[in-house]
Amino acid sequence: MTTVHAPTHAALSTTWKTAPTHTINAGGVEFAYRQLGPSTGVPVVFLTHLAAVLDNWDPRVVDGIAAKHRVITFDNRGVGASSGTTPTTIEEMATDAVAFIRALGFEQVDLFGFSMGGMIAQVIAREEPQLVRKMIIAGTGPAGGEGIENVTRITYVDVARGVLTRQDAKQFLFFTRTPNGRRAGKEFLARLEERMSDRDKAISVRSFRAQLKAIHRWGQQQPADLASIHHPVLVMNGESDRMVPTKNTVELARRLPNSELVIYPDAGHGGVFQFHEDFVTRTLEFL
């Protein structure tokens, strides 16, 4: 049985800053989510990165895509305002995402997966191909991709760097240390603070460790057969991704039969946020 606590009116909220947080029960988990944009058409479901809660999405990206498509973002199980225990495999996270999408009553969606979310998107496309129409995957790589198992070490090093320099670790993890990268990082972090009320709660240390374990396992897995994924896929990254080395993104695009590759110059893991205007334009054209 599914209980829905969702808006019943046709027009959804128009800005990420004011979109209300709702919950829906799927498989015994209360998933927290927000939605905005048109109330018709194929929705774009956002699949989020390591340690992220609802407030970690770039408002320019959400609002930009929601100008033309319904956008739905949600907290993974055990993260932020969602109940339950955080899974330690990407496959379980994909199962949760499918349960959440089905609980909302959708038979087909587009997926935007960033980083860990891009790993989840690959599993959904392989396991539930009929559920997916198109995918945008950024800052990610295939199972068993080179260097992915180092995410844990790099993350802990940059979290420590952030503490020592009194900066957000995302400044180091997502952006280059060039003048452009530093400026883009500061602007991105400022945008994340634009929502003033009804903010989500941060991820717990326990859930953060569970997600790191899932990514580490993904990095150690045998490569999956991506040739079975025939969906149109827009594959993107910055040219200097320290978290998931950019060569993984290139390899992903090579192995996906119906893909288009975009690599942003002088950009890191968060290239799609640094180049958010170009990213939104390309995404709207692609969808």
PDB file of C-alpha atoms in Angstrom:
ATOM      1  CA  MET A   1       0.000   0.000   0.000  1.00  0.00           C
ATOM      2  CA  THR A   2       1.250   3.460  -0.857  1.00  0.00           C
ATOM      3  CA  THR A   3       0.342   6.596   1.047  1.00  0.00           C
ATOM      4  CA  VAL A   4       0.815   9.849  -0.792  1.00  0.00           C
ATOM      5  CA  HIS A   5       1.267  13.255   0.792  1.00  0.00           C
ATOM      6  CA  ALA A   6       1.656  15.284  -2.371  1.00  0.00           C
ATOM      7  CA  PRO A   7       0.321  18.476  -3.948  1.00  0.00           C
ATOM      8  CA  THR A   8      -2.988  17.900  -5.685  1.00  0.00           C
ATOM      9  CA  HIS A   9      -3.114  21.192  -7.581  1.00  0.00           C
ATOM     10  CA  ALA A  10      -2.048  21.186 -11.231  1.00  0.00           C
ATOM     11  CA  ALA A  11       0.571  23.945 -11.223  1.00  0.00           C
ATOM     12  CA  LEU A  12       3.679  23.048  -9.273  1.00  0.00           C
ATOM     13  CA  SER A  13       5.985  25.473  -7.497  1.00  0.00           C
ATOM     14  CA  THR A  14       8.175  27.494  -9.828  1.00  0.00           C
ATOM     15  CA  THR A  15      11.380  28.088  -7.872  1.00  0.00           C
ATOM     16  CA  TRP A  16      13.715  25.747  -6.038  1.00  0.00           C
ATOM     17  CA  LYS A  17      13.961  28.332  -3.262  1.00  0.00           C
ATOM     18  CA  THR A  18      10.262  27.954  -2.385  1.00  0.00           C
ATOM     19  CA  ALA A  19       9.373  24.406  -3.525  1.00  0.00           C
ATOM     20  CA  PRO A  20       7.763  22.665  -0.523  1.00  0.00           C
ATOM     21  CA  THR A  21       9.134  19.396   0.826  1.00  0.00           C
ATOM     22  CA  HIS A  22       6.713  16.448   0.627  1.00  0.00           C
ATOM     23  CA  THR A  23       6.920  12.824   1.737  1.00  0.00           C
ATOM     24  CA  ILE A  24       5.692   9.622   0.144  1.00  0.00           C
ATOM     25  CA  ASN A  25       5.791   6.072   1.471  1.00  0.00           C
ATOM     26  CA  ALA A  26       7.410   3.485  -0.782  1.00  0.00           C
ATOM     27  CA  GLY A  27       8.167   0.019   0.543  1.00  0.00           C
ATOM     28  CA  GLY A  28       7.986   1.201   4.152  1.00  0.00           C
ATOM     29  CA  VAL A  29      10.377   4.114   3.589  1.00  0.00           C
ATOM     30  CA  GLU A  30       9.162   7.708   3.901  1.00  0.00           C
ATOM     31  CA  PHE A  31      10.983   9.470   1.070  1.00  0.00           C
ATOM     32  CA  ALA A  32      11.323  13.253   1.318  1.00  0.00           C
ATOM     33  CA  TYR A  33      11.079  14.997  -2.047  1.00  0.00           C
ATOM     34  CA  ARG A  34      10.447  18.272  -3.809  1.00  0.00           C
ATOM     35  CA  GLN A  35       8.983  18.884  -7.238  1.00  0.00           C
ATOM     36  CA  LEU A  36       8.548  21.919  -9.442  1.00  0.00           C
ATOM     37  CA  GLY A  37       7.927  22.893 -13.051  1.00  0.00           C
ATOM     38  CA  PRO A  38       5.105  21.890 -15.441  1.00  0.00           C
ATOM     39  CA  SER A  39       2.656  19.264 -14.152  1.00  0.00           C
ATOM     40  CA  THR A  40       2.554  17.320 -17.433  1.00  0.00           C
ATOM     41  CA  GLY A  41       5.099  15.506 -19.592  1.00  0.00           C
ATOM     42  CA  VAL A  42       7.892  13.105 -18.677  1.00  0.00           C
ATOM     43  CA  PRO A  43       9.433  14.213 -15.363  1.00  0.00           C
ATOM     44  CA  VAL A  44      13.178  14.536 -14.802  1.00  0.00           C
ATOM     45  CA  VAL A  45      14.172  12.684 -11.621  1.00  0.00           C
ATOM     46  CA  PHE A  46      17.431  13.928 -10.066  1.00  0.00           C
ATOM     47  CA  LEU A  47      19.702  11.300  -8.486  1.00  0.00           C
ATOM     48  CA  THR A  48      22.101  12.890  -6.074  1.00  0.00           C
ATOM     49  CA  HIS A  49      25.761  12.694  -5.113  1.00  0.00           C
ATOM     50  CA  LEU A  50      27.678  11.404  -2.095  1.00  0.00           C
ATOM     51  CA  ALA A  51      26.555  13.022   1.193  1.00  0.00           C
ATOM     52  CA  ALA A  52      23.963  15.205  -0.573  1.00  0.00           C
ATOM     53  CA  VAL A  53      20.531  16.155   0.721  1.00  0.00           C
ATOM     54  CA  LEU A  54      17.801  18.103  -1.077  1.00  0.00           C
ATOM     55  CA  ASP A  55      19.545  21.434  -0.467  1.00  0.00           C
ATOM     56  CA  ASN A  56      22.703  20.363  -2.306  1.00  0.00           C
ATOM     57  CA  TRP A  57      21.213  20.808  -5.787  1.00  0.00           C
ATOM     58  CA  ASP A  58      22.267  23.955  -7.632  1.00  0.00           C
ATOM     59  CA  PRO A  59      19.187  26.224  -7.829  1.00  0.00           C
ATOM     60  CA  ARG A  60      20.218  27.425 -11.310  1.00  0.00           C
ATOM     61  CA  VAL A  61      20.234  23.852 -12.615  1.00  0.00           C
ATOM     62  CA  VAL A  62      16.934  22.912 -10.958  1.00  0.00           C
ATOM     63  CA  ASP A  63      15.115  26.104 -11.981  1.00  0.00           C
ATOM     64  CA  GLY A  64      16.653  26.021 -15.472  1.00  0.00           C
ATOM     65  CA  ILE A  65      15.403  22.512 -16.233  1.00  0.00           C
ATOM     66  CA  ALA A  66      12.086  23.090 -14.403  1.00  0.00           C
ATOM     67  CA  ALA A  67      11.363  25.976 -16.797  1.00  0.00           C
ATOM     68  CA  LYS A  68      10.407  23.299 -19.346  1.00  0.00           C
ATOM     69  CA  HIS A  69      10.095  19.969 -17.465  1.00  0.00           C
ATOM     70  CA  ARG A  70       8.751  18.722 -14.162  1.00  0.00           C
ATOM     71  CA  VAL A  71      11.767  18.213 -11.879  1.00  0.00           C
ATOM     72  CA  ILE A  72      11.654  15.806  -8.939  1.00  0.00           C
ATOM     73  CA  THR A  73      14.455  15.571  -6.390  1.00  0.00           C
ATOM     74  CA  PHE A  74      14.471  13.259  -3.373  1.00  0.00           C
ATOM     75  CA  ASP A  75      16.548  12.190  -0.397  1.00  0.00           C
ATOM     76  CA  ASN A  76      17.929   8.652  -0.639  1.00  0.00           C
ATOM     77  CA  ARG A  77      16.871   6.170   2.042  1.00  0.00           C
ATOM     78  CA  GLY A  78      18.300   7.083   5.438  1.00  0.00           C
ATOM     79  CA  VAL A  79      19.520  10.480   4.217  1.00  0.00           C
ATOM     80  CA  GLY A  80      18.247  13.962   5.127  1.00  0.00           C
ATOM     81  CA  ALA A  81      14.515  13.822   5.830  1.00  0.00           C
ATOM     82  CA  SER A  82      13.994  10.303   4.378  1.00  0.00           C
ATOM     83  CA  SER A  83      13.543   7.440   6.832  1.00  0.00           C
ATOM     84  CA  GLY A  84      15.264   4.054   6.893  1.00  0.00           C
ATOM     85  CA  THR A  85      18.845   2.819   6.826  1.00  0.00           C
ATOM     86  CA  THR A  86      21.257   3.926   4.098  1.00  0.00           C
ATOM     87  CA  PRO A  87      22.209   1.041   1.750  1.00  0.00           C
ATOM     88  CA  THR A  88      25.851   0.050   1.231  1.00  0.00           C
ATOM     89  CA  THR A  89      25.476  -0.860  -2.446  1.00  0.00           C
ATOM     90  CA  ILE A  90      24.618   1.208  -5.523  1.00  0.00           C
ATOM     91  CA  GLU A  91      22.235  -1.591  -6.606  1.00  0.00           C
ATOM     92  CA  GLU A  92      20.104  -1.206  -3.448  1.00  0.00           C
ATOM     93  CA  MET A  93      20.008   2.563  -3.975  1.00  0.00           C
ATOM     94  CA  ALA A  94      18.747   1.944  -7.519  1.00  0.00           C
ATOM     95  CA  THR A  95      16.014  -0.357  -6.172  1.00  0.00           C
ATOM     96  CA  ASP A  96      14.984   2.416  -3.751  1.00  0.00           C
ATOM     97  CA  ALA A  97      14.878   4.997  -6.534  1.00  0.00           C
ATOM     98  CA  VAL A  98      12.671   2.752  -8.671  1.00  0.00           C
ATOM     99  CA  ALA A  99      10.313   2.186  -5.707  1.00  0.00           C
ATOM    100  CA  PHE A 100      10.118   5.949  -5.136  1.00  0.00           C
ATOM    101  CA  ILE A 101       9.398   6.684  -8.837  1.00  0.00           C
ATOM    102  CA  ARG A 102       6.695   3.995  -8.972  1.00  0.00           C
ATOM    103  CA  ALA A 103       5.112   5.237  -5.724  1.00  0.00           C
ATOM    104  CA  LEU A 104       4.654   8.614  -7.424  1.00  0.00           C
ATOM    105  CA  GLY A 105       2.791   6.779 -10.184  1.00  0.00           C
ATOM    106  CA  PHE A 106       5.171   7.367 -13.094  1.00  0.00           C
ATOM    107  CA  GLU A 107       5.599   4.756 -15.812  1.00  0.00           C
ATOM    108  CA  GLN A 108       8.447   6.578 -17.541  1.00  0.00           C
ATOM    109  CA  VAL A 109      10.961   9.205 -16.439  1.00  0.00           C
ATOM    110  CA  ASP A 110      14.127  10.945 -17.567  1.00  0.00           C
ATOM    111  CA  LEU A 111      17.070  10.641 -15.158  1.00  0.00           C
ATOM    112  CA  PHE A 112      19.725  13.176 -14.230  1.00  0.00           C
ATOM    113  CA  GLY A 113      22.368  11.377 -12.192  1.00  0.00           C
ATOM    114  CA  PHE A 114      25.319  13.282 -10.771  1.00  0.00           C
ATOM    115  CA  SER A 115      28.363  11.401  -9.422  1.00  0.00           C
ATOM    116  CA  MET A 116      26.961   8.592  -7.216  1.00  0.00           C
ATOM    117  CA  GLY A 117      23.594   9.368  -8.817  1.00  0.00           C
ATOM    118  CA  GLY A 118      25.082   8.588 -12.226  1.00  0.00           C
ATOM    119  CA  MET A 119      26.062   5.148 -10.960  1.00  0.00           C
ATOM    120  CA  ILE A 120      22.512   4.614  -9.701  1.00  0.00           C
ATOM    121  CA  ALA A 121      21.136   5.760 -13.088  1.00  0.00           C
ATOM    122  CA  GLN A 122      23.207   3.139 -14.933  1.00  0.00           C
ATOM    123  CA  VAL A 123      21.782   0.355 -12.766  1.00  0.00           C
ATOM    124  CA  ILE A 124      18.192   1.593 -13.233  1.00  0.00           C
ATOM    125  CA  ALA A 125      18.632   1.764 -17.017  1.00  0.00           C
ATOM    126  CA  ARG A 126      19.991  -1.776 -17.067  1.00  0.00           C
ATOM    127  CA  GLU A 127      17.509  -3.336 -14.631  1.00  0.00           C
ATOM    128  CA  GLU A 128      14.350  -1.357 -15.515  1.00  0.00           C
ATOM    129  CA  PRO A 129      14.902  -0.179 -19.117  1.00  0.00           C
ATOM    130  CA  GLN A 130      11.224   0.497 -19.780  1.00  0.00           C
ATOM    131  CA  LEU A 131      11.110   2.981 -16.884  1.00  0.00           C
ATOM    132  CA  VAL A 132      13.695   5.285 -18.473  1.00  0.00           C
ATOM    133  CA  ARG A 133      13.305   7.505 -21.546  1.00  0.00           C
ATOM    134  CA  LYS A 134      16.568   9.516 -21.564  1.00  0.00           C
ATOM    135  CA  MET A 135      19.489  10.043 -19.183  1.00  0.00           C
ATOM    136  CA  ILE A 136      21.950  12.783 -18.344  1.00  0.00           C
ATOM    137  CA  ILE A 137      24.861  11.468 -16.305  1.00  0.00           C
ATOM    138  CA  ALA A 138      27.626  13.724 -15.033  1.00  0.00           C
ATOM    139  CA  GLY A 139      30.793  13.346 -12.977  1.00  0.00           C
ATOM    140  CA  THR A 140      30.587   9.583 -12.887  1.00  0.00           C
ATOM    141  CA  GLY A 141      31.999   6.371 -14.309  1.00  0.00           C
ATOM    142  CA  PRO A 142      31.213   2.718 -15.028  1.00  0.00           C
ATOM    143  CA  ALA A 143      31.439  -0.048 -12.413  1.00  0.00           C
ATOM    144  CA  GLY A 144      35.073  -1.041 -11.953  1.00  0.00           C
ATOM    145  CA  GLY A 145      36.215   2.293 -13.402  1.00  0.00           C
ATOM    146  CA  GLU A 146      39.825   3.286 -12.856  1.00  0.00           C
ATOM    147  CA  GLY A 147      40.402   5.267  -9.656  1.00  0.00           C
ATOM    148  CA  ILE A 148      36.781   5.124  -8.416  1.00  0.00           C
ATOM    149  CA  GLU A 149      37.784   3.024  -5.394  1.00  0.00           C
ATOM    150  CA  ASN A 150      39.933   6.011  -4.275  1.00  0.00           C
ATOM    151  CA  VAL A 151      36.891   8.243  -3.697  1.00  0.00           C
ATOM    152  CA  THR A 152      36.910   7.440   0.038  1.00  0.00           C
ATOM    153  CA  ARG A 153      40.559   8.460   0.520  1.00  0.00           C
ATOM    154  CA  ILE A 154      40.249  11.627  -1.608  1.00  0.00           C
ATOM    155  CA  THR A 155      37.035  12.616   0.187  1.00  0.00           C
ATOM    156  CA  TYR A 156      38.536  12.254   3.671  1.00  0.00           C
ATOM    157  CA  VAL A 157      41.663  14.206   2.626  1.00  0.00           C
ATOM    158  CA  ASP A 158      39.579  17.078   1.220  1.00  0.00           C
ATOM    159  CA  VAL A 159      37.191  17.110   4.188  1.00  0.00           C
ATOM    160  CA  ALA A 160      40.289  17.554   6.390  1.00  0.00           C
ATOM    161  CA  ARG A 161      41.579  20.289   4.054  1.00  0.00           C
ATOM    162  CA  GLY A 162      38.214  22.013   4.355  1.00  0.00           C
ATOM    163  CA  VAL A 163      38.320  21.894   8.166  1.00  0.00           C
ATOM    164  CA  LEU A 164      41.884  23.237   8.288  1.00  0.00           C
ATOM    165  CA  THR A 165      41.182  26.093   5.854  1.00  0.00           C
ATOM    166  CA  ARG A 166      37.636  26.748   7.148  1.00  0.00           C
ATOM    167  CA  GLN A 167      36.193  26.081   3.694  1.00  0.00           C
ATOM    168  CA  ASP A 168      33.523  23.712   2.398  1.00  0.00           C
ATOM    169  CA  ALA A 169      35.173  20.475   1.197  1.00  0.00           C
ATOM    170  CA  LYS A 170      33.182  20.794  -2.067  1.00  0.00           C
ATOM    171  CA  GLN A 171      35.450  23.726  -2.966  1.00  0.00           C
ATOM    172  CA  PHE A 172      38.278  21.172  -3.293  1.00  0.00           C
ATOM    173  CA  LEU A 173      36.296  18.094  -4.369  1.00  0.00           C
ATOM    174  CA  PHE A 174      34.118  19.691  -7.067  1.00  0.00           C
ATOM    175  CA  PHE A 175      36.251  22.523  -8.476  1.00  0.00           C
ATOM    176  CA  THR A 176      39.768  23.084  -9.790  1.00  0.00           C
ATOM    177  CA  ARG A 177      42.298  25.198  -7.865  1.00  0.00           C
ATOM    178  CA  THR A 178      42.633  27.643 -10.774  1.00  0.00           C
ATOM    179  CA  PRO A 179      41.226  31.198 -10.431  1.00  0.00           C
ATOM    180  CA  ASN A 180      38.166  30.144 -12.499  1.00  0.00           C
ATOM    181  CA  GLY A 181      37.625  27.024 -10.389  1.00  0.00           C
ATOM    182  CA  ARG A 182      37.950  28.855  -7.079  1.00  0.00           C
ATOM    183  CA  ARG A 183      35.526  31.563  -8.192  1.00  0.00           C
ATOM    184  CA  ALA A 184      33.014  29.003  -9.555  1.00  0.00           C
ATOM    185  CA  GLY A 185      33.190  27.070  -6.283  1.00  0.00           C
ATOM    186  CA  LYS A 186      32.450  30.148  -4.170  1.00  0.00           C
ATOM    187  CA  GLU A 187      29.530  31.109  -6.436  1.00  0.00           C
ATOM    188  CA  PHE A 188      28.110  27.555  -6.322  1.00  0.00           C
ATOM    189  CA  LEU A 189      28.343  27.364  -2.519  1.00  0.00           C
ATOM    190  CA  ALA A 190      26.622  30.772  -2.243  1.00  0.00           C
ATOM    191  CA  ARG A 191      23.776  29.549  -4.469  1.00  0.00           C
ATOM    192  CA  LEU A 192      23.250  26.539  -2.179  1.00  0.00           C
ATOM    193  CA  GLU A 193      22.424  28.978   0.640  1.00  0.00           C
ATOM    194  CA  GLU A 194      19.666  30.803  -1.276  1.00  0.00           C
ATOM    195  CA  ARG A 195      16.875  28.683   0.185  1.00  0.00           C
ATOM    196  CA  MET A 196      16.200  30.180   3.607  1.00  0.00           C
ATOM    197  CA  SER A 197      13.288  28.173   5.026  1.00  0.00           C
ATOM    198  CA  ASP A 198      12.261  24.487   5.218  1.00  0.00           C
ATOM    199  CA  ARG A 199      15.847  23.377   4.737  1.00  0.00           C
ATOM    200  CA  ASP A 200      16.829  19.722   4.865  1.00  0.00           C
ATOM    201  CA  LYS A 201      18.949  18.185   7.606  1.00  0.00           C
ATOM    202  CA  ALA A 202      22.531  17.171   6.843  1.00  0.00           C
ATOM    203  CA  ILE A 203      23.529  13.553   6.254  1.00  0.00           C
ATOM    204  CA  SER A 204      24.588  11.578   9.328  1.00  0.00           C
ATOM    205  CA  VAL A 205      28.146  10.239   9.643  1.00  0.00           C
ATOM    206  CA  ARG A 206      26.756   6.692   9.573  1.00  0.00           C
ATOM    207  CA  SER A 207      24.897   7.276   6.292  1.00  0.00           C
ATOM    208  CA  PHE A 208      27.918   9.056   4.805  1.00  0.00           C
ATOM    209  CA  ARG A 209      30.106   6.018   5.569  1.00  0.00           C
ATOM    210  CA  ALA A 210      27.493   3.667   4.071  1.00  0.00           C
ATOM    211  CA  GLN A 211      27.521   5.674   0.833  1.00  0.00           C
ATOM    212  CA  LEU A 212      31.331   5.701   0.719  1.00  0.00           C
ATOM    213  CA  LYS A 213      31.270   1.903   1.104  1.00  0.00           C
ATOM    214  CA  ALA A 214      28.771   1.639  -1.797  1.00  0.00           C
ATOM    215  CA  ILE A 215      30.970   3.779  -4.082  1.00  0.00           C
ATOM    216  CA  HIS A 216      34.085   1.820  -3.073  1.00  0.00           C
ATOM    217  CA  ARG A 217      32.303  -1.426  -3.970  1.00  0.00           C
ATOM    218  CA  TRP A 218      31.225   0.061  -7.302  1.00  0.00           C
ATOM    219  CA  GLY A 219      34.849   0.891  -8.047  1.00  0.00           C
ATOM    220  CA  GLN A 220      35.927  -2.683  -7.293  1.00  0.00           C
ATOM    221  CA  GLN A 221      33.177  -4.419  -9.284  1.00  0.00           C
ATOM    222  CA  GLN A 222      33.620  -6.238 -12.555  1.00  0.00           C
ATOM    223  CA  PRO A 223      32.744  -3.973 -15.502  1.00  0.00           C
ATOM    224  CA  ALA A 224      29.060  -4.246 -16.443  1.00  0.00           C
ATOM    225  CA  ASP A 225      27.712  -4.702 -19.970  1.00  0.00           C
ATOM    226  CA  LEU A 226      26.629  -1.192 -20.910  1.00  0.00           C
ATOM    227  CA  ALA A 227      25.893  -2.157 -24.518  1.00  0.00           C
ATOM    228  CA  SER A 228      22.424  -3.230 -23.341  1.00  0.00           C
ATOM    229  CA  ILE A 229      21.601   0.406 -22.455  1.00  0.00           C
ATOM    230  CA  HIS A 230      20.111   1.766 -25.681  1.00  0.00           C
ATOM    231  CA  HIS A 231      18.622   4.949 -24.185  1.00  0.00           C
ATOM    232  CA  PRO A 232      19.904   8.299 -25.423  1.00  0.00           C
ATOM    233  CA  VAL A 233      22.489   9.440 -22.831  1.00  0.00           C
ATOM    234  CA  LEU A 234      24.188  12.807 -22.389  1.00  0.00           C
ATOM    235  CA  VAL A 235      27.508  12.097 -20.623  1.00  0.00           C
ATOM    236  CA  MET A 236      29.304  15.060 -19.026  1.00  0.00           C
ATOM    237  CA  ASN A 237      32.185  16.049 -16.776  1.00  0.00           C
ATOM    238  CA  GLY A 238      34.908  18.609 -16.196  1.00  0.00           C
ATOM    239  CA  GLU A 239      38.314  17.847 -17.720  1.00  0.00           C
ATOM    240  CA  SER A 240      40.038  17.635 -14.296  1.00  0.00           C
ATOM    241  CA  ASP A 241      37.765  15.496 -12.100  1.00  0.00           C
ATOM    242  CA  ARG A 242      39.714  14.420  -8.989  1.00  0.00           C
ATOM    243  CA  MET A 243      36.906  12.363  -7.430  1.00  0.00           C
ATOM    244  CA  VAL A 244      35.914  10.204 -10.408  1.00  0.00           C
ATOM    245  CA  PRO A 245      38.791  10.656 -12.887  1.00  0.00           C
ATOM    246  CA  THR A 246      37.529  12.118 -16.173  1.00  0.00           C
ATOM    247  CA  LYS A 247      38.829   9.184 -18.217  1.00  0.00           C
ATOM    248  CA  ASN A 248      35.953   7.199 -16.646  1.00  0.00           C
ATOM    249  CA  THR A 249      33.434   9.599 -18.174  1.00  0.00           C
ATOM    250  CA  VAL A 250      35.092   9.217 -21.577  1.00  0.00           C
ATOM    251  CA  GLU A 251      35.071   5.417 -21.185  1.00  0.00           C
ATOM    252  CA  LEU A 252      31.403   5.505 -20.143  1.00  0.00           C
ATOM    253  CA  ALA A 253      30.465   7.450 -23.279  1.00  0.00           C
ATOM    254  CA  ARG A 254      32.491   5.032 -25.421  1.00  0.00           C
ATOM    255  CA  ARG A 255      30.683   1.988 -24.000  1.00  0.00           C
ATOM    256  CA  LEU A 256      27.150   3.426 -24.140  1.00  0.00           C
ATOM    257  CA  PRO A 257      25.860   2.833 -27.690  1.00  0.00           C
ATOM    258  CA  ASN A 258      23.662   5.953 -27.899  1.00  0.00           C
ATOM    259  CA  SER A 259      25.674   8.599 -26.057  1.00  0.00           C
ATOM    260  CA  GLU A 260      26.874  12.160 -26.534  1.00  0.00           C
ATOM    261  CA  LEU A 261      29.955  13.371 -24.604  1.00  0.00           C
ATOM    262  CA  VAL A 262      30.620  16.875 -23.244  1.00  0.00           C
ATOM    263  CA  ILE A 263      33.823  17.711 -21.322  1.00  0.00           C
ATOM    264  CA  TYR A 264      34.091  21.195 -19.800  1.00  0.00           C
ATOM    265  CA  PRO A 265      37.505  22.952 -19.819  1.00  0.00           C
ATOM    266  CA  ASP A 266      39.229  24.108 -16.609  1.00  0.00           C
ATOM    267  CA  ALA A 267      36.554  22.335 -14.553  1.00  0.00           C
ATOM    268  CA  GLY A 268      36.436  19.471 -12.100  1.00  0.00           C
ATOM    269  CA  HIS A 269      33.842  17.061 -10.721  1.00  0.00           C
ATOM    270  CA  GLY A 270      31.258  19.864 -10.477  1.00  0.00           C
ATOM    271  CA  GLY A 271      31.721  21.007 -14.084  1.00  0.00           C
ATOM    272  CA  VAL A 272      27.967  20.998 -14.764  1.00  0.00           C
ATOM    273  CA  PHE A 273      27.494  23.456 -11.867  1.00  0.00           C
ATOM    274  CA  GLN A 274      30.427  25.638 -12.928  1.00  0.00           C
ATOM    275  CA  PHE A 275      28.995  25.799 -16.481  1.00  0.00           C
ATOM    276  CA  HIS A 276      25.360  25.706 -15.338  1.00  0.00           C
ATOM    277  CA  GLU A 277      24.046  27.974 -18.121  1.00  0.00           C
ATOM    278  CA  ASP A 278      25.562  25.829 -20.870  1.00  0.00           C
ATOM    279  CA  PHE A 279      24.534  22.663 -19.044  1.00  0.00           C
ATOM    280  CA  VAL A 280      20.879  23.732 -18.780  1.00  0.00           C
ATOM    281  CA  THR A 281      20.803  24.768 -22.453  1.00  0.00           C
ATOM    282  CA  ARG A 282      22.269  21.439 -23.603  1.00  0.00           C
ATOM    283  CA  THR A 283      19.996  19.450 -21.292  1.00  0.00           C
ATOM    284  CA  LEU A 284      16.836  21.188 -22.533  1.00  0.00           C
ATOM    285  CA  GLU A 285      17.891  20.567 -26.146  1.00  0.00           C
ATOM    286  CA  PHE A 286      18.663  16.928 -25.358  1.00  0.00           C
ATOM    287  CA  LEU A 287      15.368  16.302 -23.567  1.00  0.00           C
TER     288      LEU A 287
END
